Tab-separated table of C-alpha atoms and ligand atoms in Angstrom:
chain	number	residue	atom	x	y	z
A	1	UNK	CA	143.823	-57.034	99.583
A	2	UNK	CA	144.336	-53.766	101.126
A	3	UNK	CA	146.280	-50.828	99.258
A	4	UNK	CA	149.097	-50.588	101.563
A	5	UNK	CA	151.136	-47.777	99.729
A	6	UNK	CA	150.234	-44.894	102.537
A	7	UNK	CA	151.518	-47.159	105.347
A	8	UNK	CA	155.159	-47.630	103.504
A	9	UNK	CA	157.936	-44.799	104.794
A	10	UNK	CA	159.608	-43.421	101.782
A	11	UNK	CA	163.171	-43.303	102.175
A	12	UNK	CA	164.441	-39.770	103.872
A	13	UNK	CA	161.082	-39.378	105.501
A	14	UNK	CA	160.957	-37.567	108.900
A	15	UNK	CA	158.162	-39.857	110.937
A	16	UNK	CA	155.856	-38.193	113.539
A	17	UNK	CA	154.162	-41.286	114.921
A	18	UNK	CA	151.362	-38.902	116.126
A	19	UNK	CA	150.717	-38.393	112.583
A	20	UNK	CA	149.859	-42.161	112.063
A	21	UNK	CA	146.428	-43.085	113.545
A	22	UNK	CA	146.558	-46.640	114.978
A	23	UNK	CA	142.849	-46.814	114.661
A	24	UNK	CA	143.248	-46.257	110.944
A	25	UNK	CA	140.958	-48.872	108.902
A	26	UNK	CA	139.975	-47.136	106.071
A	27	UNK	CA	141.802	-49.255	103.636
A	28	UNK	CA	138.760	-51.865	103.782
A	29	UNK	CA	135.281	-51.475	103.246
A	30	UNK	CA	133.441	-53.357	105.904
A	31	UNK	CA	134.042	-54.535	109.523
A	32	UNK	CA	135.692	-57.138	111.498
A	33	UNK	CA	133.392	-60.214	110.292
A	34	UNK	CA	134.465	-59.272	106.568
A	35	UNK	CA	137.794	-58.342	107.534
A	36	UNK	CA	138.191	-62.223	109.136
A	37	UNK	CA	137.032	-63.934	105.990
A	38	UNK	CA	139.205	-61.551	103.928
A	39	UNK	CA	142.070	-62.616	105.858
A	40	UNK	CA	141.477	-66.415	105.079
A	41	UNK	CA	141.556	-65.404	101.666
A	42	UNK	CA	145.063	-63.877	101.858
A	43	UNK	CA	146.272	-66.344	104.120
A	44	UNK	CA	145.792	-68.613	100.881
A	45	UNK	CA	147.737	-66.148	98.782
A	46	UNK	CA	150.459	-66.039	101.050
A	47	UNK	CA	150.457	-69.889	101.262
A	48	UNK	CA	150.573	-70.205	97.257
A	49	UNK	CA	153.857	-67.652	97.142
A	50	UNK	CA	155.640	-69.535	99.935
A	51	UNK	CA	155.172	-72.587	98.308
A	52	UNK	CA	156.744	-70.946	95.148
A	53	UNK	CA	159.200	-69.224	97.332
A	54	UNK	CA	160.383	-72.510	98.562
A	55	UNK	CA	160.188	-74.534	95.319
A	56	UNK	CA	162.376	-71.777	93.434
A	57	UNK	CA	165.197	-71.832	96.483
A	58	UNK	CA	167.002	-69.089	94.822
A	59	UNK	CA	166.042	-65.996	96.989
A	60	UNK	CA	164.657	-65.451	100.926
A	61	UNK	CA	162.591	-63.045	102.402
A	62	UNK	CA	163.285	-61.577	105.929
A	63	UNK	CA	160.325	-59.852	108.132
A	64	UNK	CA	161.155	-58.060	110.639
A	65	UNK	CA	158.399	-57.082	113.524
A	66	UNK	CA	158.732	-54.486	116.007
A	67	UNK	CA	156.232	-53.159	118.186
A	68	UNK	CA	156.097	-51.500	121.701
A	69	UNK	CA	155.157	-53.991	124.385
A	70	UNK	CA	151.516	-55.633	124.044
A	71	UNK	CA	151.869	-54.510	120.214
A	72	UNK	CA	150.776	-57.554	118.790
A	73	UNK	CA	153.990	-59.153	117.486
A	74	UNK	CA	153.095	-63.009	118.451
A	75	UNK	CA	149.570	-62.837	117.428
A	76	UNK	CA	150.317	-61.227	114.172
A	77	UNK	CA	152.723	-64.088	113.363
A	78	UNK	CA	150.102	-66.658	114.590
A	79	UNK	CA	147.417	-64.986	112.436
A	80	UNK	CA	149.231	-63.868	109.109
A	81	UNK	CA	151.280	-67.165	108.546
A	82	UNK	CA	148.038	-69.644	109.312
A	83	UNK	CA	148.417	-72.180	106.639
A	84	UNK	CA	151.986	-71.868	105.270
A	85	UNK	CA	154.341	-75.103	105.076
A	86	UNK	CA	156.092	-74.745	108.522
A	87	UNK	CA	159.017	-76.490	106.689
A	88	UNK	CA	159.790	-73.145	104.845
A	89	UNK	CA	158.963	-70.637	107.613
A	90	UNK	CA	160.857	-69.735	110.835
A	91	UNK	CA	160.631	-67.350	113.708
A	92	UNK	CA	163.794	-65.875	115.486
A	93	UNK	CA	162.953	-64.432	118.770
A	94	UNK	CA	165.600	-61.880	120.055
A	95	UNK	CA	165.592	-61.249	123.729
A	96	UNK	CA	167.740	-59.879	126.250
A	97	UNK	CA	171.403	-60.944	124.916
A	98	UNK	CA	173.314	-63.638	126.476
A	99	UNK	CA	176.797	-63.235	127.642
A	100	UNK	CA	178.263	-64.730	124.730
A	101	UNK	CA	175.839	-62.674	122.530
A	102	UNK	CA	177.300	-59.549	124.537
A	103	UNK	CA	180.607	-60.088	123.746
A	104	UNK	CA	180.505	-60.087	119.964
A	105	UNK	CA	179.168	-56.806	117.994
A	106	UNK	CA	175.221	-56.482	118.038
A	107	UNK	CA	174.886	-57.932	114.416
A	108	UNK	CA	176.268	-61.140	115.196
A	109	UNK	CA	173.517	-62.962	116.725
A	110	UNK	CA	171.150	-61.226	114.001
A	111	UNK	CA	173.248	-62.155	110.953
A	112	UNK	CA	173.183	-65.770	111.529
A	113	UNK	CA	169.449	-66.114	111.708
A	114	UNK	CA	168.986	-64.378	108.626
A	115	UNK	CA	166.886	-66.342	105.795
A	116	UNK	CA	168.655	-68.999	103.547
A	117	UNK	CA	167.091	-69.187	99.921
A	118	UNK	CA	163.669	-70.544	99.866
A	119	UNK	CA	162.875	-69.309	103.395
A	120	UNK	CA	160.619	-66.619	104.820
A	121	UNK	CA	162.698	-65.775	108.117
A	122	UNK	CA	160.280	-63.393	110.518
A	123	UNK	CA	162.354	-61.647	113.273
A	124	UNK	CA	160.272	-61.076	116.534
A	125	UNK	CA	162.246	-58.087	117.634
A	126	UNK	CA	165.482	-57.652	116.123
A	127	UNK	CA	168.803	-55.387	115.660
A	128	UNK	CA	166.348	-52.496	116.128
A	129	UNK	CA	166.460	-53.292	119.748
A	130	UNK	CA	169.821	-52.142	119.641
A	131	UNK	CA	168.795	-48.554	119.107
A	132	UNK	CA	165.401	-48.958	120.789
A	133	UNK	CA	165.603	-50.769	124.539
A	134	UNK	CA	169.426	-50.179	124.508
A	135	UNK	CA	168.448	-46.092	123.833
A	136	UNK	CA	165.778	-45.765	126.231
A	137	UNK	CA	167.056	-47.838	129.278
A	138	UNK	CA	170.508	-46.362	128.476
A	139	UNK	CA	172.187	-49.607	128.041
A	140	UNK	CA	175.068	-48.080	125.814
A	141	UNK	CA	175.576	-44.678	125.391
A	142	UNK	CA	174.700	-42.198	122.699
A	143	UNK	CA	177.801	-42.190	120.853
A	144	UNK	CA	177.098	-46.012	120.520
A	145	UNK	CA	173.870	-46.290	119.186
A	146	UNK	CA	173.725	-43.180	117.411
A	147	UNK	CA	176.221	-44.604	114.848
A	148	UNK	CA	174.073	-48.053	114.843
A	149	UNK	CA	171.580	-46.797	112.173
A	150	UNK	CA	174.515	-46.693	109.673
A	151	UNK	CA	175.471	-50.036	110.235
A	152	UNK	CA	172.254	-51.326	110.206
A	153	UNK	CA	171.426	-49.496	106.936
A	154	UNK	CA	174.708	-50.873	105.354
A	155	UNK	CA	173.988	-54.593	106.891
A	156	UNK	CA	170.433	-54.264	105.257
A	157	UNK	CA	171.851	-53.141	101.677
A	158	UNK	CA	174.183	-56.244	101.804
A	159	UNK	CA	171.289	-58.412	102.695
A	160	UNK	CA	169.530	-57.004	99.377
A	161	UNK	CA	172.382	-56.980	97.287
A	162	UNK	CA	172.794	-60.951	98.303
A	163	UNK	CA	169.601	-61.773	97.529
A	164	UNK	CA	167.372	-61.497	100.682
A	165	UNK	CA	164.166	-59.119	100.344
A	166	UNK	CA	163.810	-56.935	103.869
A	167	UNK	CA	160.539	-55.969	104.997
A	168	UNK	CA	160.110	-54.359	108.209
A	169	UNK	CA	156.803	-53.815	109.994
A	170	UNK	CA	156.234	-51.405	113.034
A	171	UNK	CA	152.957	-52.652	114.766
A	172	UNK	CA	151.771	-49.167	115.854
A	173	UNK	CA	149.040	-49.250	118.807
A	174	UNK	CA	148.023	-46.223	121.078
A	175	UNK	CA	149.281	-45.589	124.278
A	176	UNK	CA	145.532	-46.208	125.766
A	177	UNK	CA	145.430	-49.508	123.731
A	178	UNK	CA	148.312	-50.429	125.513
A	179	UNK	CA	146.588	-49.733	128.670
A	180	UNK	CA	143.620	-51.810	127.910
A	181	UNK	CA	145.558	-54.807	126.602
A	182	UNK	CA	147.942	-54.721	129.984
A	183	UNK	CA	144.871	-54.952	131.879
A	184	UNK	CA	143.082	-57.264	130.012
A	185	UNK	CA	146.477	-59.630	130.685
A	186	UNK	CA	145.541	-58.884	134.521
A	187	UNK	CA	141.876	-59.724	134.277
A	188	UNK	CA	141.870	-62.803	132.249
A	189	UNK	CA	143.476	-65.721	133.964
A	190	UNK	CA	144.634	-67.620	130.941
A	191	UNK	CA	146.686	-64.291	129.621
A	192	UNK	CA	148.501	-63.915	133.301
A	193	UNK	CA	151.650	-65.673	132.084
A	194	UNK	CA	151.959	-62.705	129.557
A	195	UNK	CA	151.937	-60.249	132.252
A	196	UNK	CA	155.060	-59.140	133.305
A	197	UNK	CA	155.563	-56.184	135.868
A	198	UNK	CA	158.408	-54.891	134.068
A	199	UNK	CA	155.893	-53.876	131.402
A	200	UNK	CA	154.731	-51.199	133.679
A	201	UNK	CA	157.981	-49.464	134.019
A	202	UNK	CA	158.487	-49.485	130.322
A	203	UNK	CA	155.005	-48.282	129.972
A	204	UNK	CA	156.227	-45.257	131.941
A	205	UNK	CA	158.853	-44.837	129.259
A	206	UNK	CA	156.051	-44.574	126.691
A	207	UNK	CA	157.197	-41.203	125.094
A	208	UNK	CA	160.991	-42.118	125.058
A	209	UNK	CA	160.287	-45.144	123.227
A	210	UNK	CA	157.969	-42.992	120.627
A	211	UNK	CA	161.039	-40.717	119.983
A	212	UNK	CA	163.238	-43.908	119.653
A	213	UNK	CA	161.093	-45.628	117.246
A	214	UNK	CA	160.454	-42.209	115.220
A	215	UNK	CA	164.259	-41.968	114.890
A	216	UNK	CA	164.777	-45.427	113.977
A	217	UNK	CA	162.084	-45.642	111.223
A	218	UNK	CA	163.412	-42.266	109.871
A	219	UNK	CA	166.855	-43.262	109.735
A	220	UNK	CA	166.785	-46.882	108.331
A	221	UNK	CA	163.484	-46.788	105.841
A	222	UNK	CA	165.110	-47.578	102.345
A	223	UNK	CA	164.131	-48.438	99.164
A	224	UNK	CA	165.760	-52.101	99.730
A	225	UNK	CA	164.360	-52.173	103.264
A	226	UNK	CA	161.597	-50.329	103.724
A	227	UNK	CA	159.340	-49.827	107.207
A	228	UNK	CA	155.624	-49.828	107.373
A	229	UNK	CA	153.795	-48.050	109.911
A	230	UNK	CA	150.945	-50.788	110.719
A	231	UNK	CA	147.795	-49.311	112.250
A	232	UNK	CA	147.509	-52.199	114.815
A	233	UNK	CA	144.567	-50.602	117.490
A	234	UNK	CA	142.357	-53.001	115.422
A	235	UNK	CA	143.764	-56.804	115.453
A	236	UNK	CA	141.730	-57.844	112.633
A	237	UNK	CA	142.767	-54.729	110.149
A	238	UNK	CA	146.358	-55.106	111.256
A	239	UNK	CA	146.352	-58.536	110.200
A	240	UNK	CA	144.817	-57.722	106.635
A	241	UNK	CA	147.255	-54.820	106.233
A	242	UNK	CA	150.452	-57.145	106.926
A	243	UNK	CA	149.236	-59.774	104.975
A	244	UNK	CA	148.612	-57.059	101.936
A	245	UNK	CA	152.280	-56.299	102.404
A	246	UNK	CA	153.355	-59.591	102.248
A	247	UNK	CA	151.369	-60.145	99.222
A	248	UNK	CA	152.551	-57.117	97.404
A	249	UNK	CA	156.348	-58.091	98.611
A	250	UNK	CA	156.136	-61.649	97.282
A	251	UNK	CA	154.740	-60.877	94.042
A	252	UNK	CA	157.446	-58.526	93.377
A	253	UNK	CA	159.722	-61.168	94.295
A	254	UNK	CA	157.863	-63.180	91.737
A	255	UNK	CA	159.547	-66.781	92.743
A	256	UNK	CA	158.885	-69.466	90.022
A	257	UNK	CA	158.462	-73.128	90.142
A	258	UNK	CA	162.021	-74.743	88.638
A	259	UNK	CA	161.484	-75.660	85.140
A	260	UNK	CA	160.825	-79.474	85.106
A	261	UNK	CA	163.282	-81.904	83.610
A	262	UNK	CA	162.687	-82.590	79.677
A	263	UNK	CA	160.663	-84.951	78.183
A	264	UNK	CA	157.994	-85.605	81.046
A	265	UNK	CA	155.569	-85.939	78.880
A	266	UNK	CA	156.275	-89.380	77.584
A	267	UNK	CA	157.081	-90.832	81.005
A	268	UNK	CA	154.597	-93.431	82.442
A	269	UNK	CA	154.864	-94.657	85.943
A	270	UNK	CA	154.322	-98.504	85.831
B	1	AMP	P1	159.766	-60.456	125.369
B	1	AMP	O1	159.533	-60.375	123.740
B	1	AMP	O2	158.466	-60.477	125.851
B	1	AMP	O3	160.152	-62.098	125.302
B	1	AMP	O4	161.072	-60.125	125.770
B	1	AMP	C1	162.379	-59.940	125.228
B	1	AMP	C2	162.920	-58.559	126.133
B	1	AMP	O5	164.265	-58.494	125.709
B	1	AMP	C3	162.328	-57.025	125.736
B	1	AMP	O6	162.331	-56.387	127.012
B	1	AMP	C4	163.540	-56.526	125.013
B	1	AMP	O7	163.265	-55.349	125.160
B	1	AMP	C5	164.849	-57.044	125.402
B	1	AMP	N1	165.773	-57.190	124.467
B	1	AMP	C6	165.638	-57.611	123.161
B	1	AMP	N2	166.757	-57.476	122.536
B	1	AMP	C7	167.802	-56.492	123.210
B	1	AMP	C8	168.932	-56.003	123.286
B	1	AMP	N3	169.675	-56.100	122.065
B	1	AMP	N4	169.322	-55.476	124.350
B	1	AMP	C9	168.633	-55.579	125.577
B	1	AMP	N5	167.527	-56.070	125.659
B	1	AMP	C10	166.905	-56.405	124.561
B	2	MG	MG1	157.727	-58.385	127.011
């Protein structure tokens, strides 16, 4: 397991992404090959912790994943949750809001998706889009999105108070890494389906997105719902960091198997 404390953003920190090396791999001695072996051990630990969470059924875990396009949200989910019981893990993906969603407040569609007791819920994008894409693409005026940091802090406080552990991951890739990943999607026919011309327009807005991410991370990393900036240029290292954060968090949640009924020792199945 990797010591992930240095990737955690303490409450009140002013985040400068240029200070976070997307290529970092200093937390693991060894390269890709050893890293992949280590991941399969962490997969097993996550599966065991999830089994306990499911059996206990008294608290939920919400994992928010945000990144720039090609940042690796989907593959992180695939690789980190390999081997868990699918019954207790759910993914919610948040795309462009529907007409009905837009007719409500922006947290409406999000709150409906938070995890019930016993579940891990993964948010592939989230309410943070409402201070990211909405800001960068000017879908709402500053007056509107700038108030949302406080709503979000309070919303997450409420979730935490009511028994949901909230964990937020920003997958940090560099601009050059994004170029390579977009180019791969063009070069490899079985990745064409992932290529979206609109992603090029978003790439033009790279600096705007970085500023919006910095503000979101600075404004909403709290003790009860911390952000982690995950170095994500190297996929194998990213997977180890995310897995380690999950294990650390779930160990703190400390889910317990329910006490068995009394007198089971004497029971014989005939
Ligand atoms: P994808 O994750 O590739 O399926 O794309 C989903 C798209 O939905 C992205 O371009 C997001 O920026 C966009 N999106 C997600 N949430 C919102 C939102 N609240 N307002 C506007 N666009 C959004
Ligand atoms: Mg996309």
